[in-house]
Amino acid sequence: MLRWIRQQLGFDPPHQSDTRTVYVANRFPQNGHYIPQRFADNRIISSKYTVWNFVPKNMFEQFRRIANFYFLIIFLVQLMIDTPTSPITSGLPLFFVITVTAIKQGYEDWLRHKADNEVNGAPVFVVRSGSLVQTRSKNIRVGDIVRVAKDETFPVDLVLLSSDRADGTCHITTASLDGETNLKTHFSVPETSVCQSVSQLEALQAVVECQQPEADLYRFVGRITVIQHGEEIVRPLGPENLLLRGARLKNTKEIFGVAVYTGMESKMALNYKCKSQKRSAVEKSMNTFLIIYLVILLFEAILSTILKYAWQAEEKWNEPFYNQKTEQERNSSPILKFISDFLAFLVLYNFIIPISLYVTVEMQKFLGSFFIGWDLDLYHEESDQKAQVNTSDLNEELGQVEYVFTDKTGTLTENEMHFRECSIKGTKYREVNGKLLPEGMTDDSPDGSVAHLIGDEVLFLKAVSLCHTVQISYDQPDLPLGASDPFSHVNGFSSNHMEYYASSPDEKALVEATKRIGVAFTGSRGETMEINTFGKLEKYKLLHLLEFDANRRRMSVILQTPSGGTVLFTKGAESAILPFATSGEIEKTRLHVDEFALKGLRTLVVACRHFSPEEYMDVDKRLTAARTALQQREEKLQEAFDFIERDLQLLGATAVEDKLQDKVQETIEALRLAGIKVWVLTGDKHETAVSVSLSCGHFHRTMNILELLQQRSDNECAEQLRRLARRIKEDHVIQHGLVVDGASLSLALREHEKLFMEVCKNCSAVLCCRMAPLQKAKVVRLLKTSPEKPITLAIGDGANDVSMIQEAHVGIGIMGKEGRQAVRNSDYAIARFKFLAKLLLVHGHFYYIRIATLVQYFFYKNVCFITPQFLYQFFCLFSQQTLYDSVYLTLYNICFTSLPILVYSLFEQLVHPHVLQSKPCLYRDIRKNSLLSFRTFLYWTVLGFCHAFIFFFGSYILMGEDTTLMGNGQMFGNWTFGTLVFTVMVITVTLKIALETHFWTWMHHFVTWGSIAFYFIFSLFYGGIIWPFLHTQDMYFVFVQLLSSGSAWFAIIIIVIICLSPDVFKKVLYRHLQPTSTQKSQSLSAPPAQALSCMESLCCYQQGQSGCSRLASLLDQMTGHCKAGASNCHTSSRCNRSWSDTETFYSNDRSILTLSPIEGTRC
């Protein structure tokens, strides 16, 4: 803590310079002038709280919510001034809400602590005091030499010192960092690569100087100084020497490295992006409603205060004979008295703000999110992966999506490449049963591929099998002792147990294809690459590897052939190879590449260049100088690469197929029917992307395809956009599709956003190709911030999709083959694109209608609760007398009315899940936050006020004017009156949510009737016993006395019926006269012969007995839906609206939502 304070004050900056000096094995200089630099420890901290700061930090975060802060103020006011209600009435619900939320957040943070402890406590081996010592990951210090074994992850950022290989190289995968599943080769410097034992490492004297920590995964600049025989040898260090924390060691038995960046200073930790807090549309509406109710509260409090003083203007009411003022009250300040009265009324009416709304919503979201993980329809059996919820705050947003932005490779496709065709010297070939045959030929040669292949074809196959970074694993299967085959690795080649690890699925597919045809890559040993060409072993010496980068979009190898010559093989995108080719069938190959792309195949072009000894000496000199440069190394390497990769001889092109995922076309069509526009954002060339879009149904064959491609200036781009806009208006085509590339998109977004958006919004499908990751995020942001503010969803599987996923309102990660980066940064994760349909159309639909009703019902029941309290003040001279007992005030929201709405919000289903999937258009009924519109909110609010007036004045008519209701002639008092109002209110609001319920389970029955029963039982116990810990007991025997009156029972029944019957009639008439698509579809949940009439759907009981059949038939006759006396209007057959596994819809649906059949339960 002291060090942190010193750092904040600037006395102890964590890094005094722009570089850090790391002494290998912490062998510091012995002179007294050296002051060691301080570095972070190796603990990873992703948790939010500690034991010490949990309470203050959590309290601060919770009281930032307006409702919690408001109730805290009310509670403090109750403590400070004389208010009509006890502070417990506000304090207990507030304490309950704060406690439940704190427990939930504490549990989530405990899980983060648990995960951190697993990582920080993982066992690692370090070299200390001449031996290999096991310690915990958190104890690693900068400068420690760490040993990592095969398939282990690196616990810190390490500079590679040595490996078990003689050349000091190792292979790693960085899938958890950047999503790339390829094997990357890393190197150690020659002076340290020989130190392969602990004793040699202990004797090593070396110093690493490098830059301070930065987040860029692909940048590392440093140098290592090794002291040998008193001489200092300096070697440059780059990204190829740095092993990043989180990466995994592959195909290497063990490595030793020196820790340079630890803990939260490692590159992985610096790339932790703090996800911005996403807020759903429902939450924003909820806050708006809260402010409206706050205004209503202030209005009621001010009005009551004014009316109180207006009433007291008359002398007889100002100081009646039975309530004389004290001298202090007469002399008190009128302003202070006005403020005190205003605060007292504020406290009296404060329950109009539903404090338990937040905690109920959080519980609903948290518990409801489990249904996604439990849904067997979202489970992928092949990969054994179920749907995953990373944040439950956006469940209802799944029901509001208007735009879906999807990646192509790995999201719409399988990311499994299969070699299909190739072009060699202007001739197209295809693979048939392991043979390479020219187009048009059949597989009729009995002796395999050899007879068909001549020099050009063999050279092409050799180039493909040598120009790559593929690694081979020779992992043997478990065999019985003595059963191993001594000849399994003849010449280092095993066809049975050899597995390729490639830098991309394309590379793996190509190397496997050449192996099937007869030119097999059999591995590399040091600088030697071996291939088996139709049974003949050939060895090539790898002189230089020119790595792939996004700017050049190609990679190359320089090899020494078995005959002693030097050759360059290069492959890459056609735009990166063809401009530099000077010989070969360039035009024919270009034509073939375009044909392959139109078929939806991914293409690569292959070329070569032969060097004379003099040319190679110049090339070697340039490459060596660029790679050892300490300044501007990247620029010098680019210059050297451009010099080498020119004057190419074109060999041909390859075409691999990326297979579409299952049911992609059906999913996209379902989304389109639901009113959701789908945009595909991909890095592929536009011909390939268009072909895939057509094959997956994103583009239709009848669709008018518009293009915005290869725009080179702002003016050119603007003019093309105007032409497209005119064409859309002039063409009477139902649907348009737009194709735009990355370069044109950059120009469109720079100056012509509005014009571009106008064109896009008139297109039913948009395809963006050649997109960079940040461009994807910009497109999403453009739609998000447009005037209509549509809800966006982004879905992808790779690290390049993370920015897009985090930018969208809802981000979904695909558990694909490109690492877990997208999944970790997403809000939801699914195994296949096809699962998106059910996630939105079913789960999104259910979550939205549930939470929309929950929010509005909460405001409704609190209006019902507090309005009688306001009306009561007109009858008690605004004396701030409370209508309800303090215990009832406290328990109304916590106990008496909380469970029915919670169960409703977890299990309600307006329509059967199968119907929602088979009729995607039902999704349109809930778009644009329609169930939380101001009109709907106003209906619930007005309904609450109406019911409150009926509660109050219905009870008043019964008990007013000195009416005697007891058999002994006694009259009821004010507490009995308040209890009667409260009893009617609890029953009515509970039955109101029962009326809203369409899907009944045993839990609905239990909490609905149980809540009413609990209220009666509690009131009998509370008022029937003298409790010694209560100072006053105003309710003693009140409830028993109320229930002993037959008139009171009659009043309760009549008032409840008066309140609910208009609501019933409104629902019936609306379903008959103006039914929504959802209401029309509800009849599909039952067989046609047993379909319920509209009235029966509201008035129904268990065992199929309709209590309203006569009323229903009468209404049907009145509205002309059937003739009097018709048999279908007087149905007495049993109708079953429960949804069970025996129904005919989608029999393969195994959703957890349909595993609870309620046979015989109606509604």
PDB file of C-alpha atoms in Angstrom, residues 52-174:
ATOM      1  CA  TRP A  52     -11.241  -5.591   2.996  1.00  0.00           C
ATOM      2  CA  ASN A  53     -12.863  -3.457   0.313  1.00  0.00           C
ATOM      3  CA  PHE A  54     -15.935  -5.583  -0.487  1.00  0.00           C
ATOM      4  CA  VAL A  55     -18.345  -3.803   1.856  1.00  0.00           C
ATOM      5  CA  PRO A  56     -17.423  -0.157   1.073  1.00  0.00           C
ATOM      6  CA  LYS A  57     -16.893  -0.718  -2.659  1.00  0.00           C
ATOM      7  CA  ASN A  58     -20.059  -2.769  -3.113  1.00  0.00           C
ATOM      8  CA  MET A  59     -22.107  -0.288  -1.081  1.00  0.00           C
ATOM      9  CA  PHE A  60     -20.801   2.578  -3.188  1.00  0.00           C
ATOM     10  CA  GLU A  61     -21.727   0.790  -6.421  1.00  0.00           C
ATOM     11  CA  GLN A  62     -25.190  -0.155  -5.189  1.00  0.00           C
ATOM     12  CA  PHE A  63     -26.062   3.318  -3.911  1.00  0.00           C
ATOM     13  CA  ARG A  64     -25.177   4.770  -7.299  1.00  0.00           C
ATOM     14  CA  ARG A  65     -28.533   3.342  -8.381  1.00  0.00           C
ATOM     15  CA  ILE A  66     -31.154   6.027  -8.113  1.00  0.00           C
ATOM     16  CA  ALA A  67     -33.767   3.827  -6.377  1.00  0.00           C
ATOM     17  CA  ASN A  68     -31.361   2.550  -3.720  1.00  0.00           C
ATOM     18  CA  PHE A  69     -30.020   6.028  -3.034  1.00  0.00           C
ATOM     19  CA  TYR A  70     -33.568   7.386  -2.847  1.00  0.00           C
ATOM     20  CA  PHE A  71     -34.610   4.816  -0.246  1.00  0.00           C
ATOM     21  CA  LEU A  72     -31.448   5.489   1.746  1.00  0.00           C
ATOM     22  CA  ILE A  73     -32.408   9.174   1.897  1.00  0.00           C
ATOM     23  CA  ILE A  74     -35.967   8.247   2.931  1.00  0.00           C
ATOM     24  CA  PHE A  75     -34.595   5.947   5.644  1.00  0.00           C
ATOM     25  CA  LEU A  76     -32.336   8.725   6.981  1.00  0.00           C
ATOM     26  CA  VAL A  77     -35.244  11.187   6.938  1.00  0.00           C
ATOM     27  CA  GLN A  78     -37.313   8.732   8.980  1.00  0.00           C
ATOM     28  CA  LEU A  79     -34.517   8.526  11.505  1.00  0.00           C
ATOM     29  CA  MET A  80     -34.083  12.295  11.801  1.00  0.00           C
ATOM     30  CA  ILE A  81     -37.636  13.655  11.893  1.00  0.00           C
ATOM     31  CA  ASP A  82     -40.967  12.549  13.315  1.00  0.00           C
ATOM     32  CA  THR A  83     -42.581  10.598  10.447  1.00  0.00           C
ATOM     33  CA  PRO A  84     -45.876   8.675  10.369  1.00  0.00           C
ATOM     34  CA  THR A  85     -44.184   5.334   9.622  1.00  0.00           C
ATOM     35  CA  SER A  86     -41.394   3.475  11.332  1.00  0.00           C
ATOM     36  CA  PRO A  87     -37.879   3.624   9.817  1.00  0.00           C
ATOM     37  CA  ILE A  88     -38.102  -0.175   9.580  1.00  0.00           C
ATOM     38  CA  THR A  89     -40.650   0.125   6.751  1.00  0.00           C
ATOM     39  CA  SER A  90     -37.960   1.612   4.502  1.00  0.00           C
ATOM     40  CA  GLY A  91     -34.882   0.166   6.148  1.00  0.00           C
ATOM     41  CA  LEU A  92     -35.860  -3.511   6.041  1.00  0.00           C
ATOM     42  CA  PRO A  93     -36.713  -3.680   2.289  1.00  0.00           C
ATOM     43  CA  LEU A  94     -33.594  -1.644   1.532  1.00  0.00           C
ATOM     44  CA  PHE A  95     -31.483  -3.987   3.662  1.00  0.00           C
ATOM     45  CA  PHE A  96     -33.054  -7.005   1.907  1.00  0.00           C
ATOM     46  CA  VAL A  97     -32.362  -5.615  -1.580  1.00  0.00           C
ATOM     47  CA  ILE A  98     -28.795  -4.564  -0.748  1.00  0.00           C
ATOM     48  CA  THR A  99     -28.050  -7.909   0.918  1.00  0.00           C
ATOM     49  CA  VAL A 100     -29.391 -10.065  -1.923  1.00  0.00           C
ATOM     50  CA  THR A 101     -27.509  -8.020  -4.545  1.00  0.00           C
ATOM     51  CA  ALA A 102     -24.309  -8.084  -2.470  1.00  0.00           C
ATOM     52  CA  ILE A 103     -24.547 -11.875  -2.069  1.00  0.00           C
ATOM     53  CA  LYS A 104     -24.999 -12.310  -5.840  1.00  0.00           C
ATOM     54  CA  GLN A 105     -22.090 -10.011  -6.707  1.00  0.00           C
ATOM     55  CA  GLY A 106     -19.957 -11.497  -3.945  1.00  0.00           C
ATOM     56  CA  TYR A 107     -20.589 -15.010  -5.258  1.00  0.00           C
ATOM     57  CA  GLU A 108     -19.656 -13.987  -8.810  1.00  0.00           C
ATOM     58  CA  ASP A 109     -16.464 -12.352  -7.528  1.00  0.00           C
ATOM     59  CA  TRP A 110     -15.668 -15.413  -5.420  1.00  0.00           C
ATOM     60  CA  LEU A 111     -15.750 -17.452  -8.628  1.00  0.00           C
ATOM     61  CA  ARG A 112     -13.290 -14.981 -10.170  1.00  0.00           C
ATOM     62  CA  HIS A 113     -11.056 -15.295  -7.078  1.00  0.00           C
ATOM     63  CA  LYS A 114     -11.254 -19.066  -7.372  1.00  0.00           C
ATOM     64  CA  ALA A 115     -10.193 -18.931 -11.019  1.00  0.00           C
ATOM     65  CA  ASP A 116      -7.357 -16.511 -10.163  1.00  0.00           C
ATOM     66  CA  ASN A 117      -6.144 -18.781  -7.353  1.00  0.00           C
ATOM     67  CA  GLU A 118      -6.080 -21.751  -9.710  1.00  0.00           C
ATOM     68  CA  VAL A 119      -3.896 -19.813 -12.144  1.00  0.00           C
ATOM     69  CA  ASN A 120      -1.685 -18.218  -9.501  1.00  0.00           C
ATOM     70  CA  GLY A 121      -1.267 -21.460  -7.575  1.00  0.00           C
ATOM     71  CA  ALA A 122      -0.374 -23.622 -10.573  1.00  0.00           C
ATOM     72  CA  PRO A 123       2.889 -25.557 -10.030  1.00  0.00           C
ATOM     73  CA  VAL A 124       5.896 -24.400 -12.082  1.00  0.00           C
ATOM     74  CA  PHE A 125       9.586 -25.279 -12.169  1.00  0.00           C
ATOM     75  CA  VAL A 126      12.279 -22.618 -11.876  1.00  0.00           C
ATOM     76  CA  VAL A 127      16.071 -22.824 -11.751  1.00  0.00           C
ATOM     77  CA  ARG A 128      17.336 -21.578  -8.397  1.00  0.00           C
ATOM     78  CA  SER A 129      20.620 -22.242  -6.584  1.00  0.00           C
ATOM     79  CA  GLY A 130      21.788 -24.733  -9.173  1.00  0.00           C
ATOM     80  CA  SER A 131      18.753 -26.975  -9.084  1.00  0.00           C
ATOM     81  CA  LEU A 132      15.241 -27.265 -10.505  1.00  0.00           C
ATOM     82  CA  VAL A 133      12.773 -26.129  -7.849  1.00  0.00           C
ATOM     83  CA  GLN A 134       8.993 -26.495  -7.921  1.00  0.00           C
ATOM     84  CA  THR A 135       7.083 -23.415  -6.813  1.00  0.00           C
ATOM     85  CA  ARG A 136       3.795 -21.677  -7.474  1.00  0.00           C
ATOM     86  CA  SER A 137       3.173 -19.484 -10.481  1.00  0.00           C
ATOM     87  CA  LYS A 138       2.611 -16.377  -8.348  1.00  0.00           C
ATOM     88  CA  ASN A 139       6.148 -16.706  -6.908  1.00  0.00           C
ATOM     89  CA  ILE A 140       7.944 -16.290 -10.241  1.00  0.00           C
ATOM     90  CA  ARG A 141      10.057 -13.125 -10.363  1.00  0.00           C
ATOM     91  CA  VAL A 142      11.443 -11.194 -13.311  1.00  0.00           C
ATOM     92  CA  GLY A 143      14.832 -12.764 -14.098  1.00  0.00           C
ATOM     93  CA  ASP A 144      13.911 -16.299 -13.009  1.00  0.00           C
ATOM     94  CA  ILE A 145      14.735 -19.118 -15.427  1.00  0.00           C
ATOM     95  CA  VAL A 146      11.529 -21.113 -15.935  1.00  0.00           C
ATOM     96  CA  ARG A 147      11.187 -24.613 -17.354  1.00  0.00           C
ATOM     97  CA  VAL A 148       8.042 -25.432 -19.359  1.00  0.00           C
ATOM     98  CA  ALA A 149       7.201 -28.940 -20.600  1.00  0.00           C
ATOM     99  CA  LYS A 150       5.232 -30.073 -23.646  1.00  0.00           C
ATOM    100  CA  ASP A 151       1.522 -29.072 -23.749  1.00  0.00           C
ATOM    101  CA  GLU A 152       1.927 -26.750 -20.772  1.00  0.00           C
ATOM    102  CA  THR A 153       1.046 -23.054 -20.958  1.00  0.00           C
ATOM    103  CA  PHE A 154       3.663 -20.420 -20.324  1.00  0.00           C
ATOM    104  CA  PRO A 155       3.134 -18.871 -16.859  1.00  0.00           C
ATOM    105  CA  VAL A 156       4.935 -15.599 -17.736  1.00  0.00           C
ATOM    106  CA  ASP A 157       6.308 -13.784 -20.783  1.00  0.00           C
ATOM    107  CA  LEU A 158       9.624 -15.537 -21.423  1.00  0.00           C
ATOM    108  CA  VAL A 159      12.620 -14.904 -23.644  1.00  0.00           C
ATOM    109  CA  LEU A 160      13.520 -18.361 -24.998  1.00  0.00           C
ATOM    110  CA  LEU A 161      16.971 -19.476 -23.861  1.00  0.00           C
ATOM    111  CA  SER A 162      17.045 -23.116 -25.026  1.00  0.00           C
ATOM    112  CA  SER A 163      14.964 -26.155 -25.883  1.00  0.00           C
ATOM    113  CA  ASP A 164      15.512 -29.890 -26.175  1.00  0.00           C
ATOM    114  CA  ARG A 165      16.172 -29.370 -29.907  1.00  0.00           C
ATOM    115  CA  ALA A 166      19.746 -28.862 -31.016  1.00  0.00           C
ATOM    116  CA  ASP A 167      18.872 -25.686 -32.929  1.00  0.00           C
ATOM    117  CA  GLY A 168      17.136 -24.140 -29.896  1.00  0.00           C
ATOM    118  CA  THR A 169      13.724 -23.787 -31.559  1.00  0.00           C
ATOM    119  CA  CYS A 170      10.290 -24.626 -30.216  1.00  0.00           C
ATOM    120  CA  HIS A 171       6.707 -24.633 -31.499  1.00  0.00           C
ATOM    121  CA  ILE A 172       3.795 -22.952 -29.758  1.00  0.00           C
ATOM    122  CA  THR A 173       0.117 -22.209 -30.316  1.00  0.00           C
ATOM    123  CA  THR A 174      -1.397 -18.840 -29.379  1.00  0.00           C
TER     124      THR A 174
END
